[in-house]
Amino acid sequence: GNVNLLAANLTNQVRAIAEVATAVTTGDLTRSIQVDARGEVAELKDYINTMIDNLRLTTERNTEQDWLKTNLARFTSMLQGQRNLGTVGKTLLSELVPLVNAHQGLIYQMVTEAEGPPHLKLLAKYADDHRAGYPTRLTLGDGRVGQSAVEKRRIHVTDIPADTARLESVMLDAMPRSLLVFPIMFEDQIKAVIALASLHQFDPAHITFLEQLTTSIGIVLNSIEATMQTEGLLTQSQQL
């Protein structure tokens, strides 16, 4: 009886290990060996489970990197050749907001004039508030968007305070759970500020993507501004 019990336990252990190993070879990394074991079989079980965990983490990391590279390349290609700031803003938000599981988005452009202090001008919006709408102009330090421009750093709010604007539209009226504000810079100069609000918490991969994407956006905005200035000077010279 003891020999039969020992053989049955060993058979169950080997079968459990074989089932999980077979699942791993087919790409299923969600399984782990749960059978009770002792001695060398227990060590083998622990080693295989550790191997599966490491393989799953590596696969997730590679998948995340592939996602980042693919979408960065897509956005860079999409923005290349654009010559209108308004078109860039609208195109960017229409693609970016759904990609990072956000629900509302804003882009404010930094405006520096010869007369008067610099300010932020609303460049584009996604899912506007149908009641009041977003302000078309913000002074530096005004709200989280203006504060991000002053500090030149990201603002990530997860514990949404009561004075935050709601996610309001004809079909939706809810308080966001997470808010992300990114300054868009070129050579340490603020070019714009992008703000995203979501009913969910932003995934760390999405935050990393936005950090890398804002660098490309800064280059595009600076290029468009330089082109517009050149065209303006050319027009003035022709008039003269």
PDB file of C-alpha atoms in Angstrom:
ATOM      1  CA  GLY A   1       0.000   0.000   0.000  1.00  0.00           C
ATOM      2  CA  ASN A   2       2.805   2.416   0.850  1.00  0.00           C
ATOM      3  CA  VAL A   3       4.603   1.611  -2.402  1.00  0.00           C
ATOM      4  CA  ASN A   4       1.407   2.168  -4.380  1.00  0.00           C
ATOM      5  CA  LEU A   5       0.792   5.493  -2.582  1.00  0.00           C
ATOM      6  CA  LEU A   6       4.372   6.603  -3.269  1.00  0.00           C
ATOM      7  CA  ALA A   7       4.059   5.689  -6.938  1.00  0.00           C
ATOM      8  CA  ALA A   8       0.718   7.513  -7.233  1.00  0.00           C
ATOM      9  CA  ASN A   9       2.150  10.690  -5.623  1.00  0.00           C
ATOM     10  CA  LEU A  10       5.196  10.623  -7.883  1.00  0.00           C
ATOM     11  CA  THR A  11       2.996  10.078 -10.937  1.00  0.00           C
ATOM     12  CA  ASN A  12       0.766  13.031  -9.979  1.00  0.00           C
ATOM     13  CA  GLN A  13       3.796  15.261  -9.433  1.00  0.00           C
ATOM     14  CA  VAL A  14       5.398  14.338 -12.747  1.00  0.00           C
ATOM     15  CA  ARG A  15       2.088  14.741 -14.564  1.00  0.00           C
ATOM     16  CA  ALA A  16       1.547  18.215 -13.051  1.00  0.00           C
ATOM     17  CA  ILE A  17       5.061  19.284 -14.028  1.00  0.00           C
ATOM     18  CA  ALA A  18       4.586  17.896 -17.538  1.00  0.00           C
ATOM     19  CA  GLU A  19       1.243  19.713 -18.004  1.00  0.00           C
ATOM     20  CA  VAL A  20       2.687  23.074 -17.009  1.00  0.00           C
ATOM     21  CA  ALA A  21       5.830  22.539 -19.088  1.00  0.00           C
ATOM     22  CA  THR A  22       3.679  21.689 -22.108  1.00  0.00           C
ATOM     23  CA  ALA A  23       1.595  24.837 -21.565  1.00  0.00           C
ATOM     24  CA  VAL A  24       4.767  26.955 -21.460  1.00  0.00           C
ATOM     25  CA  THR A  25       5.973  25.509 -24.771  1.00  0.00           C
ATOM     26  CA  THR A  26       2.708  26.615 -26.385  1.00  0.00           C
ATOM     27  CA  GLY A  27       3.124  30.171 -25.064  1.00  0.00           C
ATOM     28  CA  ASP A  28       0.895  30.007 -21.981  1.00  0.00           C
ATOM     29  CA  LEU A  29       2.902  31.727 -19.241  1.00  0.00           C
ATOM     30  CA  THR A  30       0.009  32.078 -16.811  1.00  0.00           C
ATOM     31  CA  ARG A  31       0.355  28.565 -15.400  1.00  0.00           C
ATOM     32  CA  SER A  32       2.442  27.433 -12.436  1.00  0.00           C
ATOM     33  CA  ILE A  33       3.005  24.079 -10.731  1.00  0.00           C
ATOM     34  CA  GLN A  34       0.783  23.831  -7.654  1.00  0.00           C
ATOM     35  CA  VAL A  35       1.173  20.157  -6.718  1.00  0.00           C
ATOM     36  CA  ASP A  36       2.488  19.266  -3.252  1.00  0.00           C
ATOM     37  CA  ALA A  37       6.001  17.860  -3.387  1.00  0.00           C
ATOM     38  CA  ARG A  38       9.023  17.202  -1.206  1.00  0.00           C
ATOM     39  CA  GLY A  39      12.721  16.840  -1.649  1.00  0.00           C
ATOM     40  CA  GLU A  40      14.223  17.024  -5.100  1.00  0.00           C
ATOM     41  CA  VAL A  41      10.820  17.148  -6.798  1.00  0.00           C
ATOM     42  CA  ALA A  42       9.920  20.206  -4.698  1.00  0.00           C
ATOM     43  CA  GLU A  43      13.160  21.877  -5.736  1.00  0.00           C
ATOM     44  CA  LEU A  44      12.431  21.069  -9.377  1.00  0.00           C
ATOM     45  CA  LYS A  45       8.939  22.536  -9.018  1.00  0.00           C
ATOM     46  CA  ASP A  46      10.322  25.764  -7.518  1.00  0.00           C
ATOM     47  CA  TYR A  47      12.965  26.085 -10.230  1.00  0.00           C
ATOM     48  CA  ILE A  48      10.405  25.650 -13.010  1.00  0.00           C
ATOM     49  CA  ASN A  49       7.999  28.148 -11.409  1.00  0.00           C
ATOM     50  CA  THR A  50      10.819  30.678 -11.086  1.00  0.00           C
ATOM     51  CA  MET A  51      11.785  30.089 -14.704  1.00  0.00           C
ATOM     52  CA  ILE A  52       8.183  30.696 -15.807  1.00  0.00           C
ATOM     53  CA  ASP A  53       7.985  33.929 -13.765  1.00  0.00           C
ATOM     54  CA  ASN A  54      11.221  35.227 -15.272  1.00  0.00           C
ATOM     55  CA  LEU A  55      10.127  34.267 -18.767  1.00  0.00           C
ATOM     56  CA  ARG A  56       6.776  36.006 -18.275  1.00  0.00           C
ATOM     57  CA  LEU A  57       8.448  39.208 -17.048  1.00  0.00           C
ATOM     58  CA  THR A  58      10.881  39.181 -19.982  1.00  0.00           C
ATOM     59  CA  THR A  59       8.059  38.610 -22.447  1.00  0.00           C
ATOM     60  CA  GLU A  60       5.983  41.428 -20.933  1.00  0.00           C
ATOM     61  CA  ARG A  61       8.979  43.754 -21.026  1.00  0.00           C
ATOM     62  CA  ASN A  62       9.719  42.908 -24.664  1.00  0.00           C
ATOM     63  CA  THR A  63       6.061  43.350 -25.596  1.00  0.00           C
ATOM     64  CA  GLU A  64       6.008  46.743 -23.874  1.00  0.00           C
ATOM     65  CA  GLN A  65       9.172  47.857 -25.670  1.00  0.00           C
ATOM     66  CA  ASP A  66       7.763  46.729 -29.023  1.00  0.00           C
ATOM     67  CA  TRP A  67       4.565  48.688 -28.299  1.00  0.00           C
ATOM     68  CA  LEU A  68       6.574  51.794 -27.389  1.00  0.00           C
ATOM     69  CA  LYS A  69       8.806  51.640 -30.469  1.00  0.00           C
ATOM     70  CA  THR A  70       5.926  50.923 -32.850  1.00  0.00           C
ATOM     71  CA  ASN A  71       3.741  53.770 -31.606  1.00  0.00           C
ATOM     72  CA  LEU A  72       6.603  56.255 -31.342  1.00  0.00           C
ATOM     73  CA  ALA A  73       7.506  55.513 -34.949  1.00  0.00           C
ATOM     74  CA  ARG A  74       3.853  55.835 -35.988  1.00  0.00           C
ATOM     75  CA  PHE A  75       3.387  59.208 -34.304  1.00  0.00           C
ATOM     76  CA  THR A  76       6.713  60.513 -35.611  1.00  0.00           C
ATOM     77  CA  SER A  77       5.757  59.535 -39.155  1.00  0.00           C
ATOM     78  CA  MET A  78       2.281  61.016 -38.705  1.00  0.00           C
ATOM     79  CA  LEU A  79       3.635  64.392 -37.550  1.00  0.00           C
ATOM     80  CA  GLN A  80       6.386  64.697 -40.133  1.00  0.00           C
ATOM     81  CA  GLY A  81       5.734  67.245 -42.839  1.00  0.00           C
ATOM     82  CA  GLN A  82       2.937  69.029 -40.942  1.00  0.00           C
ATOM     83  CA  ARG A  83       2.951  72.804 -41.316  1.00  0.00           C
ATOM     84  CA  ASN A  84      -0.101  73.848 -39.316  1.00  0.00           C
ATOM     85  CA  LEU A  85      -0.067  73.898 -35.521  1.00  0.00           C
ATOM     86  CA  GLY A  86      -3.825  73.477 -35.215  1.00  0.00           C
ATOM     87  CA  THR A  87      -3.803  70.412 -37.469  1.00  0.00           C
ATOM     88  CA  VAL A  88      -0.938  68.909 -35.471  1.00  0.00           C
ATOM     89  CA  GLY A  89      -2.806  69.409 -32.207  1.00  0.00           C
ATOM     90  CA  LYS A  90      -6.077  67.910 -33.438  1.00  0.00           C
ATOM     91  CA  THR A  91      -4.388  64.956 -35.122  1.00  0.00           C
ATOM     92  CA  LEU A  92      -2.260  64.279 -32.082  1.00  0.00           C
ATOM     93  CA  LEU A  93      -5.151  64.254 -29.602  1.00  0.00           C
ATOM     94  CA  SER A  94      -7.452  62.198 -31.837  1.00  0.00           C
ATOM     95  CA  GLU A  95      -4.829  59.436 -31.959  1.00  0.00           C
ATOM     96  CA  LEU A  96      -3.273  59.815 -28.518  1.00  0.00           C
ATOM     97  CA  VAL A  97      -6.316  59.992 -26.215  1.00  0.00           C
ATOM     98  CA  PRO A  98      -7.753  56.567 -27.155  1.00  0.00           C
ATOM     99  CA  LEU A  99      -4.294  54.984 -27.308  1.00  0.00           C
ATOM    100  CA  VAL A 100      -3.510  55.676 -23.638  1.00  0.00           C
ATOM    101  CA  ASN A 101      -7.090  54.977 -22.472  1.00  0.00           C
ATOM    102  CA  ALA A 102      -7.771  58.625 -21.653  1.00  0.00           C
ATOM    103  CA  HIS A 103     -11.149  60.313 -22.112  1.00  0.00           C
ATOM    104  CA  GLN A 104     -10.379  63.998 -22.508  1.00  0.00           C
ATOM    105  CA  GLY A 105      -7.353  65.882 -23.797  1.00  0.00           C
ATOM    106  CA  LEU A 106      -6.022  69.431 -24.210  1.00  0.00           C
ATOM    107  CA  ILE A 107      -3.008  71.069 -25.823  1.00  0.00           C
ATOM    108  CA  TYR A 108      -2.066  74.618 -24.959  1.00  0.00           C
ATOM    109  CA  GLN A 109       0.564  76.433 -27.008  1.00  0.00           C
ATOM    110  CA  MET A 110       3.066  78.785 -25.396  1.00  0.00           C
ATOM    111  CA  VAL A 111       2.719  82.261 -26.899  1.00  0.00           C
ATOM    112  CA  THR A 112       5.386  84.918 -26.456  1.00  0.00           C
ATOM    113  CA  GLU A 113       4.561  88.374 -27.774  1.00  0.00           C
ATOM    114  CA  ALA A 114       6.538  91.581 -27.955  1.00  0.00           C
ATOM    115  CA  GLU A 115       3.940  93.292 -25.794  1.00  0.00           C
ATOM    116  CA  GLY A 116       2.527  91.643 -22.722  1.00  0.00           C
ATOM    117  CA  PRO A 117       3.605  88.605 -20.692  1.00  0.00           C
ATOM    118  CA  PRO A 118       3.820  85.116 -22.212  1.00  0.00           C
ATOM    119  CA  HIS A 119       0.690  83.003 -21.944  1.00  0.00           C
ATOM    120  CA  LEU A 120      -0.825  79.691 -23.016  1.00  0.00           C
ATOM    121  CA  LYS A 121      -3.309  79.557 -25.909  1.00  0.00           C
ATOM    122  CA  LEU A 122      -5.679  76.636 -26.454  1.00  0.00           C
ATOM    123  CA  LEU A 123      -4.406  74.834 -29.542  1.00  0.00           C
ATOM    124  CA  ALA A 124      -6.604  71.712 -29.673  1.00  0.00           C
ATOM    125  CA  LYS A 125      -9.082  69.780 -27.542  1.00  0.00           C
ATOM    126  CA  TYR A 126     -10.626  66.335 -27.416  1.00  0.00           C
ATOM    127  CA  ALA A 127     -14.116  65.704 -25.936  1.00  0.00           C
ATOM    128  CA  ASP A 128     -14.861  69.272 -24.882  1.00  0.00           C
ATOM    129  CA  ASP A 129     -17.089  70.169 -21.944  1.00  0.00           C
ATOM    130  CA  HIS A 130     -20.456  70.917 -23.577  1.00  0.00           C
ATOM    131  CA  ARG A 131     -21.517  73.277 -20.778  1.00  0.00           C
ATOM    132  CA  ALA A 132     -18.691  75.717 -20.182  1.00  0.00           C
ATOM    133  CA  GLY A 133     -15.876  74.633 -22.511  1.00  0.00           C
ATOM    134  CA  TYR A 134     -12.169  74.957 -21.836  1.00  0.00           C
ATOM    135  CA  PRO A 135     -10.587  78.408 -21.388  1.00  0.00           C
ATOM    136  CA  THR A 136      -8.971  79.641 -24.586  1.00  0.00           C
ATOM    137  CA  ARG A 137      -6.164  81.381 -22.683  1.00  0.00           C
ATOM    138  CA  LEU A 138      -4.234  80.622 -19.500  1.00  0.00           C
ATOM    139  CA  THR A 139      -1.610  82.643 -17.703  1.00  0.00           C
ATOM    140  CA  LEU A 140       1.536  80.866 -16.530  1.00  0.00           C
ATOM    141  CA  GLY A 141       0.859  79.225 -13.193  1.00  0.00           C
ATOM    142  CA  ASP A 142      -2.893  79.128 -13.816  1.00  0.00           C
ATOM    143  CA  GLY A 143      -4.131  75.661 -12.816  1.00  0.00           C
ATOM    144  CA  ARG A 144      -2.140  72.498 -13.308  1.00  0.00           C
ATOM    145  CA  VAL A 145      -1.534  73.235 -16.983  1.00  0.00           C
ATOM    146  CA  GLY A 146      -0.064  76.637 -16.223  1.00  0.00           C
ATOM    147  CA  GLN A 147       1.908  75.263 -13.290  1.00  0.00           C
ATOM    148  CA  SER A 148       3.441  72.546 -15.458  1.00  0.00           C
ATOM    149  CA  ALA A 149       4.619  75.252 -17.858  1.00  0.00           C
ATOM    150  CA  VAL A 150       6.207  77.204 -15.001  1.00  0.00           C
ATOM    151  CA  GLU A 151       7.946  74.233 -13.401  1.00  0.00           C
ATOM    152  CA  LYS A 152       8.776  72.504 -16.722  1.00  0.00           C
ATOM    153  CA  ARG A 153       7.910  69.125 -15.277  1.00  0.00           C
ATOM    154  CA  ARG A 154       5.218  66.468 -15.405  1.00  0.00           C
ATOM    155  CA  ILE A 155       2.246  66.661 -13.047  1.00  0.00           C
ATOM    156  CA  HIS A 156       0.472  63.378 -12.320  1.00  0.00           C
ATOM    157  CA  VAL A 157      -2.595  63.560 -10.090  1.00  0.00           C
ATOM    158  CA  THR A 158      -4.201  60.311  -8.951  1.00  0.00           C
ATOM    159  CA  ASP A 159      -6.159  61.484  -5.907  1.00  0.00           C
ATOM    160  CA  ILE A 160      -8.373  63.888  -7.804  1.00  0.00           C
ATOM    161  CA  PRO A 161      -9.353  66.948  -5.719  1.00  0.00           C
ATOM    162  CA  ALA A 162     -12.889  68.260  -5.663  1.00  0.00           C
ATOM    163  CA  ASP A 163     -12.127  71.368  -7.729  1.00  0.00           C
ATOM    164  CA  THR A 164     -10.976  69.405 -10.775  1.00  0.00           C
ATOM    165  CA  ALA A 165     -13.000  69.813 -13.962  1.00  0.00           C
ATOM    166  CA  ARG A 166     -15.372  66.933 -14.584  1.00  0.00           C
ATOM    167  CA  LEU A 167     -15.382  64.729 -17.666  1.00  0.00           C
ATOM    168  CA  GLU A 168     -18.499  66.244 -19.180  1.00  0.00           C
ATOM    169  CA  SER A 169     -20.128  65.606 -22.520  1.00  0.00           C
ATOM    170  CA  VAL A 170     -23.583  64.816 -23.863  1.00  0.00           C
ATOM    171  CA  MET A 171     -23.105  61.125 -23.016  1.00  0.00           C
ATOM    172  CA  LEU A 172     -20.858  61.333 -19.953  1.00  0.00           C
ATOM    173  CA  ASP A 173     -20.629  63.293 -16.726  1.00  0.00           C
ATOM    174  CA  ALA A 174     -18.097  61.856 -14.273  1.00  0.00           C
ATOM    175  CA  MET A 175     -15.116  62.794 -12.155  1.00  0.00           C
ATOM    176  CA  PRO A 176     -11.775  61.640 -13.623  1.00  0.00           C
ATOM    177  CA  ARG A 177      -9.631  59.258 -11.587  1.00  0.00           C
ATOM    178  CA  SER A 178      -6.290  60.311 -13.022  1.00  0.00           C
ATOM    179  CA  LEU A 179      -4.827  63.455 -14.575  1.00  0.00           C
ATOM    180  CA  LEU A 180      -1.564  63.760 -16.526  1.00  0.00           C
ATOM    181  CA  VAL A 181       0.004  67.074 -17.543  1.00  0.00           C
ATOM    182  CA  PHE A 182       3.192  67.063 -19.636  1.00  0.00           C
ATOM    183  CA  PRO A 183       5.260  70.068 -20.720  1.00  0.00           C
ATOM    184  CA  ILE A 184       6.353  69.888 -24.358  1.00  0.00           C
ATOM    185  CA  MET A 185       9.840  71.346 -24.606  1.00  0.00           C
ATOM    186  CA  PHE A 186      12.568  72.028 -27.143  1.00  0.00           C
ATOM    187  CA  GLU A 187      16.052  72.885 -25.886  1.00  0.00           C
ATOM    188  CA  ASP A 188      14.736  73.778 -22.418  1.00  0.00           C
ATOM    189  CA  GLN A 189      12.050  76.082 -23.831  1.00  0.00           C
ATOM    190  CA  ILE A 190       8.360  75.444 -23.279  1.00  0.00           C
ATOM    191  CA  LYS A 191       6.556  75.021 -26.580  1.00  0.00           C
ATOM    192  CA  ALA A 192       3.241  73.673 -25.326  1.00  0.00           C
ATOM    193  CA  VAL A 193       1.540  71.745 -22.536  1.00  0.00           C
ATOM    194  CA  ILE A 194      -0.572  68.622 -23.038  1.00  0.00           C
ATOM    195  CA  ALA A 195      -3.123  67.464 -20.451  1.00  0.00           C
ATOM    196  CA  LEU A 196      -4.999  64.147 -20.379  1.00  0.00           C
ATOM    197  CA  ALA A 197      -7.784  63.034 -18.048  1.00  0.00           C
ATOM    198  CA  SER A 198      -8.992  59.469 -17.635  1.00  0.00           C
ATOM    199  CA  LEU A 199     -11.650  57.539 -15.755  1.00  0.00           C
ATOM    200  CA  HIS A 200      -8.926  54.950 -15.032  1.00  0.00           C
ATOM    201  CA  GLN A 201      -5.400  55.025 -13.673  1.00  0.00           C
ATOM    202  CA  PHE A 202      -2.800  55.535 -16.388  1.00  0.00           C
ATOM    203  CA  ASP A 203      -0.662  52.498 -17.134  1.00  0.00           C
ATOM    204  CA  PRO A 204       3.089  52.946 -16.429  1.00  0.00           C
ATOM    205  CA  ALA A 205       3.803  52.025 -20.064  1.00  0.00           C
ATOM    206  CA  HIS A 206       1.542  54.863 -21.222  1.00  0.00           C
ATOM    207  CA  ILE A 207       3.353  57.348 -18.986  1.00  0.00           C
ATOM    208  CA  THR A 208       6.719  56.216 -20.370  1.00  0.00           C
ATOM    209  CA  PHE A 209       5.347  56.546 -23.897  1.00  0.00           C
ATOM    210  CA  LEU A 210       4.131  60.093 -23.244  1.00  0.00           C
ATOM    211  CA  GLU A 211       7.498  61.087 -21.783  1.00  0.00           C
ATOM    212  CA  GLN A 212       9.259  59.948 -24.942  1.00  0.00           C
ATOM    213  CA  LEU A 213       6.611  61.278 -27.311  1.00  0.00           C
ATOM    214  CA  THR A 214       6.695  64.834 -25.927  1.00  0.00           C
ATOM    215  CA  THR A 215      10.316  65.133 -27.076  1.00  0.00           C
ATOM    216  CA  SER A 216       9.283  64.387 -30.672  1.00  0.00           C
ATOM    217  CA  ILE A 217       6.324  66.760 -30.411  1.00  0.00           C
ATOM    218  CA  GLY A 218       8.633  69.537 -29.207  1.00  0.00           C
ATOM    219  CA  ILE A 219      10.848  69.099 -32.266  1.00  0.00           C
ATOM    220  CA  VAL A 220       7.825  69.207 -34.603  1.00  0.00           C
ATOM    221  CA  LEU A 221       6.326  72.308 -32.971  1.00  0.00           C
ATOM    222  CA  ASN A 222       9.643  74.125 -33.039  1.00  0.00           C
ATOM    223  CA  SER A 223      10.086  73.263 -36.724  1.00  0.00           C
ATOM    224  CA  ILE A 224       6.601  74.547 -37.594  1.00  0.00           C
ATOM    225  CA  GLU A 225       7.144  77.757 -35.619  1.00  0.00           C
ATOM    226  CA  ALA A 226      10.482  78.351 -37.362  1.00  0.00           C
ATOM    227  CA  THR A 227       8.859  77.794 -40.761  1.00  0.00           C
ATOM    228  CA  MET A 228       6.021  80.195 -39.914  1.00  0.00           C
ATOM    229  CA  GLN A 229       8.502  82.855 -38.801  1.00  0.00           C
ATOM    230  CA  THR A 230      10.509  82.426 -41.996  1.00  0.00           C
ATOM    231  CA  GLU A 231       7.383  82.717 -44.129  1.00  0.00           C
ATOM    232  CA  GLY A 232       6.320  85.792 -42.182  1.00  0.00           C
ATOM    233  CA  LEU A 233       9.676  87.468 -42.753  1.00  0.00           C
ATOM    234  CA  LEU A 234       9.524  86.548 -46.427  1.00  0.00           C
ATOM    235  CA  THR A 235       6.055  88.104 -46.738  1.00  0.00           C
ATOM    236  CA  GLN A 236       7.252  91.302 -45.056  1.00  0.00           C
ATOM    237  CA  SER A 237      10.282  91.517 -47.337  1.00  0.00           C
ATOM    238  CA  GLN A 238       8.058  91.060 -50.398  1.00  0.00           C
ATOM    239  CA  GLN A 239       5.746  93.812 -49.186  1.00  0.00           C
ATOM    240  CA  LEU A 240       8.707  96.125 -48.665  1.00  0.00           C
TER     241      LEU A 240
END
